[in-house]
Coordinates of C-alpha atoms and ligand atoms in Angstrom, one line a residue:
M1 CA 0.0 -0.1 0.0
L2 CA 1.5 3.4 -1.0
K3 CA 1.7 5.9 2.1
R4 CA 0.7 9.4 1.9
V5 CA 3.4 11.5 3.0
S6 CA 2.3 15.0 4.0
N7 CA 4.6 17.4 2.0
G8 CA 2.8 20.5 3.4
I9 CA 1.1 23.2 1.3
I10 CA 3.7 25.3 -0.6
E11 CA 3.5 29.0 0.8
R12 CA 6.9 30.3 -0.3
L13 CA 9.7 29.6 -2.7
E14 CA 11.7 28.3 0.3
D15 CA 8.9 25.6 0.9
V16 CA 9.4 23.7 -2.3
T17 CA 12.9 21.9 -1.8
P18 CA 12.0 20.6 1.8
A19 CA 8.5 19.5 0.5
V20 CA 10.1 17.4 -2.3
Q21 CA 12.6 15.9 0.0
R22 CA 9.9 15.0 2.5
A23 CA 7.9 13.4 -0.4
M24 CA 10.9 11.2 -1.4
S25 CA 11.9 10.5 2.3
D26 CA 10.2 7.1 2.5
S27 CA 11.9 5.4 -0.5
G28 CA 12.4 1.8 0.4
N29 CA 15.7 1.7 -1.4
A30 CA 18.3 3.7 0.8
R31 CA 20.6 4.3 -2.2
L32 CA 17.7 5.7 -4.2
R33 CA 16.8 8.0 -1.3
T34 CA 20.4 9.3 -1.0
V35 CA 20.8 9.9 -4.8
M36 CA 17.5 11.6 -5.4
D37 CA 17.7 13.8 -2.3
A38 CA 21.1 15.1 -3.5
F39 CA 19.8 15.4 -7.1
V40 CA 16.8 17.4 -6.1
R41 CA 18.8 19.7 -3.8
H42 CA 21.4 20.4 -6.4
M43 CA 18.8 20.9 -9.2
H44 CA 16.9 23.4 -7.1
A45 CA 20.1 25.1 -6.1
F46 CA 21.2 25.3 -9.6
A47 CA 17.9 27.0 -10.7
R48 CA 18.1 29.5 -7.8
E49 CA 21.9 30.3 -8.5
V50 CA 21.3 31.2 -12.3
N51 CA 17.7 32.5 -11.5
L52 CA 16.5 30.2 -14.3
T53 CA 14.0 31.9 -16.4
E54 CA 10.9 30.2 -17.9
P55 CA 11.9 30.3 -21.5
E56 CA 15.3 28.8 -20.5
Y57 CA 13.3 26.2 -18.6
D58 CA 11.4 25.4 -21.7
L59 CA 14.6 25.3 -23.7
A60 CA 16.0 22.8 -21.3
I61 CA 13.0 20.5 -21.3
D62 CA 13.1 20.6 -25.2
F63 CA 16.8 19.8 -25.2
L64 CA 16.2 16.7 -23.0
N65 CA 13.3 15.6 -25.1
R66 CA 15.4 16.0 -28.3
I67 CA 18.3 13.8 -26.7
G68 CA 15.7 11.1 -26.4
Q69 CA 14.2 11.6 -29.9
T70 CA 17.8 11.5 -31.4
T71 CA 18.9 8.3 -29.7
N72 CA 18.3 5.0 -31.6
D73 CA 19.9 1.6 -32.0
S74 CA 23.0 3.0 -33.8
H75 CA 23.3 6.5 -32.0
N76 CA 23.4 7.5 -28.4
E77 CA 22.9 11.2 -27.8
A78 CA 22.4 10.8 -24.0
I79 CA 25.9 9.5 -23.7
L80 CA 27.2 12.1 -25.9
F81 CA 25.8 14.7 -23.7
A82 CA 27.2 13.3 -20.6
D83 CA 30.6 13.2 -22.4
A84 CA 30.4 16.6 -23.7
I85 CA 30.0 18.1 -20.2
G86 CA 32.8 16.2 -18.6
F87 CA 30.3 14.1 -16.7
S88 CA 31.4 10.7 -18.0
T89 CA 35.1 11.3 -17.3
L90 CA 34.3 12.6 -13.7
V91 CA 32.2 9.4 -13.0
C92 CA 35.0 7.3 -14.6
L93 CA 37.7 8.9 -12.3
L94 CA 35.4 8.7 -9.2
N95 CA 35.0 4.9 -9.8
N96 CA 38.6 4.0 -10.8
G97 CA 42.1 4.7 -9.6
N98 CA 41.0 4.9 -6.0
A99 CA 38.5 7.7 -6.5
G100 CA 40.9 9.8 -8.4
A101 CA 43.8 9.5 -5.7
T102 CA 46.1 7.4 -8.0
E103 CA 46.5 7.4 -11.7
T104 CA 44.1 5.1 -13.6
A105 CA 44.1 3.6 -16.9
A106 CA 40.4 3.9 -17.3
A107 CA 38.6 6.3 -19.6
L108 CA 35.1 6.9 -20.8
L109 CA 33.2 4.2 -22.9
G110 CA 31.9 6.6 -25.5
P111 CA 28.9 5.8 -27.7
F112 CA 30.4 3.5 -30.2
W113 CA 31.1 0.1 -28.2
R114 CA 29.2 -2.8 -29.9
A115 CA 29.0 -6.1 -28.1
N116 CA 29.9 -9.2 -30.1
S117 CA 33.0 -8.0 -31.9
P118 CA 34.5 -10.8 -34.0
R119 CA 36.8 -13.0 -32.1
T120 CA 40.3 -12.7 -33.7
E121 CA 43.4 -14.6 -33.2
N122 CA 46.4 -12.9 -31.6
G123 CA 48.4 -11.1 -34.2
G124 CA 45.2 -11.0 -36.7
F125 CA 43.8 -8.1 -38.6
I126 CA 40.9 -6.1 -37.5
V127 CA 40.7 -4.6 -41.0
R128 CA 37.7 -6.2 -42.6
S129 CA 37.2 -4.3 -45.7
P130 CA 39.5 -2.0 -47.7
T131 CA 40.6 0.7 -45.5
P132 CA 43.4 2.8 -46.9
G133 CA 45.8 4.2 -44.2
A134 CA 49.2 3.7 -42.6
E135 CA 49.7 0.2 -41.3
L136 CA 49.6 -0.1 -37.6
F137 CA 51.1 -3.0 -35.4
V138 CA 49.8 -3.1 -31.9
T139 CA 51.1 -5.1 -29.0
C140 CA 49.6 -5.0 -25.6
E141 CA 50.3 -6.6 -22.2
V142 CA 47.7 -6.8 -19.4
V143 CA 49.0 -6.9 -15.8
D144 CA 47.5 -6.8 -12.4
V145 CA 48.4 -3.9 -9.9
R146 CA 51.4 -6.1 -8.7
G147 CA 52.6 -6.3 -12.3
K148 CA 51.7 -9.9 -12.7
P149 CA 50.7 -10.8 -16.3
L150 CA 47.1 -11.7 -16.6
A151 CA 46.2 -14.6 -18.9
G152 CA 42.8 -15.3 -20.3
V153 CA 41.6 -11.6 -20.5
D154 CA 39.1 -11.0 -23.1
V155 CA 39.8 -7.6 -24.7
D156 CA 37.5 -5.8 -27.2
V157 CA 39.2 -3.3 -29.5
W158 CA 37.5 -0.7 -31.6
Q159 CA 38.6 2.4 -33.5
S160 CA 37.8 4.9 -36.2
S161 CA 39.1 4.7 -39.7
P162 CA 41.9 6.8 -41.0
V163 CA 39.2 9.2 -42.3
G164 CA 37.6 9.5 -38.7
L165 CA 34.6 7.3 -39.1
Y166 CA 33.5 4.2 -37.1
E167 CA 32.1 1.4 -39.3
N168 CA 28.6 2.0 -38.0
Q169 CA 28.8 5.6 -39.3
D170 CA 30.2 4.7 -42.8
D171 CA 28.5 2.6 -45.3
T172 CA 31.8 2.0 -47.2
Q173 CA 33.1 -0.1 -44.3
A174 CA 32.1 -3.8 -43.6
D175 CA 30.1 -4.6 -40.6
M176 CA 32.5 -4.8 -37.7
N177 CA 35.5 -3.3 -39.6
L178 CA 38.2 -2.0 -37.2
R179 CA 36.6 -4.0 -34.2
G180 CA 37.9 -7.3 -32.7
K181 CA 37.9 -9.4 -29.6
F182 CA 41.1 -10.9 -28.4
T183 CA 42.2 -13.1 -25.4
T184 CA 45.6 -12.6 -23.6
D185 CA 48.0 -15.4 -23.8
A186 CA 49.8 -17.0 -20.9
A187 CA 52.2 -14.0 -20.8
G188 CA 49.2 -11.5 -20.7
R189 CA 49.8 -10.5 -24.2
F190 CA 47.7 -9.7 -27.3
S191 CA 48.4 -8.2 -30.5
F192 CA 46.7 -7.2 -33.7
R193 CA 47.2 -5.4 -37.0
S194 CA 45.2 -2.3 -38.1
V195 CA 45.6 1.0 -39.7
K196 CA 46.4 4.3 -37.8
P197 CA 43.2 5.9 -36.6
A198 CA 42.3 9.4 -37.2
G199 CA 40.7 11.9 -35.0
Y200 CA 37.1 12.9 -35.7
P201 CA 34.2 15.2 -34.9
V202 CA 31.7 13.6 -32.6
P203 CA 28.3 13.7 -34.2
T204 CA 27.1 17.2 -34.3
D205 CA 23.6 16.9 -36.1
G206 CA 21.7 16.7 -32.8
P207 CA 21.0 18.9 -29.7
V208 CA 24.6 18.2 -28.4
G209 CA 26.1 19.8 -31.7
E210 CA 23.8 22.8 -31.3
L211 CA 25.2 23.2 -27.7
L212 CA 28.9 23.0 -28.9
R213 CA 28.3 25.5 -31.6
A214 CA 26.5 28.0 -29.2
Q215 CA 29.5 27.7 -26.9
N216 CA 32.1 28.1 -29.8
R217 CA 33.7 24.6 -29.1
H218 CA 35.1 22.6 -31.8
P219 CA 33.8 18.9 -31.9
Y220 CA 37.0 17.0 -32.3
R221 CA 38.2 14.1 -30.4
P222 CA 42.0 13.2 -30.7
A223 CA 42.7 9.9 -32.7
H224 CA 42.6 6.9 -30.3
I225 CA 41.9 3.2 -30.1
H226 CA 39.3 2.0 -27.5
F227 CA 39.9 -1.2 -25.4
L228 CA 37.6 -3.0 -22.9
A229 CA 39.4 -5.7 -20.9
F230 CA 37.2 -8.2 -19.1
K231 CA 38.2 -11.0 -16.7
P232 CA 36.3 -12.3 -13.7
G233 CA 37.8 -11.3 -10.4
H234 CA 38.9 -7.8 -11.9
K235 CA 37.3 -4.6 -12.5
T236 CA 36.4 -4.3 -16.1
L237 CA 38.8 -1.9 -17.7
V238 CA 37.3 0.4 -20.1
T239 CA 39.8 2.7 -21.8
Q240 CA 41.4 4.5 -24.8
V241 CA 44.9 5.0 -26.0
F242 CA 45.5 8.3 -27.8
V243 CA 47.8 9.1 -30.7
D244 CA 50.6 11.1 -29.3
D245 CA 51.0 13.7 -32.1
D246 CA 47.4 14.5 -32.4
E247 CA 46.6 18.3 -32.4
H248 CA 43.5 17.9 -30.2
L249 CA 45.2 16.0 -27.4
E250 CA 44.7 19.0 -25.1
S251 CA 41.4 20.0 -26.3
D252 CA 39.4 16.8 -26.5
V253 CA 35.8 17.8 -26.8
V254 CA 34.7 14.9 -24.3
F255 CA 37.6 15.4 -21.8
G256 CA 38.9 11.9 -22.1
V257 CA 42.7 12.4 -22.3
T258 CA 44.7 11.6 -19.2
R259 CA 48.7 11.5 -19.3
A260 CA 48.6 7.7 -18.8
L261 CA 46.6 7.2 -21.9
V262 CA 48.8 9.1 -24.3
G263 CA 50.4 6.2 -26.3
D264 CA 53.7 6.0 -28.1
Y265 CA 52.5 5.5 -31.7
R266 CA 55.9 5.2 -33.2
R267 CA 56.5 6.0 -36.8
H268 CA 59.0 3.8 -38.8
D269 CA 60.4 5.0 -42.1
H270 CA 63.4 2.5 -42.4
G271 CA 64.3 -0.9 -41.4
E272 CA 62.9 -4.4 -41.4
P273 CA 59.1 -4.2 -41.5
P274 CA 57.3 -6.4 -39.0
A275 CA 55.5 -8.3 -41.8
A276 CA 56.1 -8.8 -45.5
G277 CA 54.9 -6.5 -48.0
I278 CA 54.6 -3.6 -45.7
R279 CA 55.6 -0.1 -47.2
A280 CA 57.0 2.7 -45.1
P281 CA 55.9 4.5 -43.1
W282 CA 54.3 1.9 -40.7
Y283 CA 53.4 2.5 -37.0
T284 CA 53.8 0.5 -33.9
L285 CA 52.2 0.8 -30.6
N286 CA 53.2 -1.1 -27.4
Y287 CA 51.0 -0.5 -24.3
R288 CA 50.6 -2.0 -20.9
F289 CA 47.3 -2.2 -19.2
V290 CA 46.9 -2.5 -15.5
M291 CA 43.7 -4.1 -14.2
E292 CA 42.4 -3.4 -10.6
A293 CA 40.9 -6.2 -8.6
G294 CA 37.2 -5.9 -8.3
E295 CA 33.8 -7.0 -9.8
A296 CA 33.8 -7.8 -13.6
I297 CA 30.7 -5.9 -14.8
L298 CA 30.1 -5.3 -18.5
P299 CA 28.6 -1.9 -19.3
K300 CA 25.4 -1.9 -21.4
P301 CA 26.3 -1.4 -25.1
P302 CA 25.4 2.2 -26.1
I303 CA 24.5 0.9 -29.5
K304 CA 23.4 -2.4 -31.1
Ligands
BEZ1 C1 34.4 7.9 -28.9 O1 35.6 8.0 -28.5 O2 34.1 6.9 -29.5 C2 33.5 8.9 -28.5 C3 33.5 9.3 -27.0 C4 32.5 10.4 -26.7 C5 31.6 10.9 -27.7 C6 31.7 10.6 -29.0 C7 32.6 9.5 -29.4
FE2 FE1 36.2 6.8 -30.3

């Protein structure tokens, strides 16, 4: 039976916040009570601080509605909004690296992870349809916080093409192009062949794009490769490794770049290529991921 909590009759502006808090005070779920109480207090304080006008309120409601209307199976505008206001990175750093006290290898998931990337053998290609660009050889090691190699870690990899588009945004790429799922070997290693990714603008044809334009912000992300490492007994590591010479490293539109995540994408102009038939220049990336102990939870894929 639902209880009827007496909120009291609103007589003045100051009555509203405590009335809402009283109405929510009986939530059976203690965490829900804590989160919603703080959410309401901060939202009300925000409206008071900026003296929110009614046209601004209408604009905000319309903005939120359009975020929902713009979201579909292949595009997630809500994540994009959280990313563009730094909220995703804030939540990431709160939940990894001892709540921001120590450096973490984690970074925001972004809107383009798809579950069920094709399983690929170590050393294999993630290029699945013709994708012109500089050849890239990636070798990674996954260790625990004591530096012990972790075998049997499933690692999803996804990246944009050398023209800055993910396969789901680009009809010229095969389904699952530049995506793969690897398993670390006994030495905690996995490797793959790809092409050097390019930076790209986040989608700007929805409400988030309007916001960026109104704020005179560019929409670019520095080039990167995404990784999601999963092994029971370890906190799922969601991260990205950035191309070190990208012009947008210090102005990532979604605030994802931390020092630890700037990779050494090394250019090679001479010498013995790592595979037959490779023309210079080619690139190599070696990277070491550290997984913290914890619960292995997979995020909900933002798109299908
Ligand atoms: C991405 O890296 O895939 C991404 C992250 C945030 C917004 C848009 C794209
Ligand atoms: Fe990305």
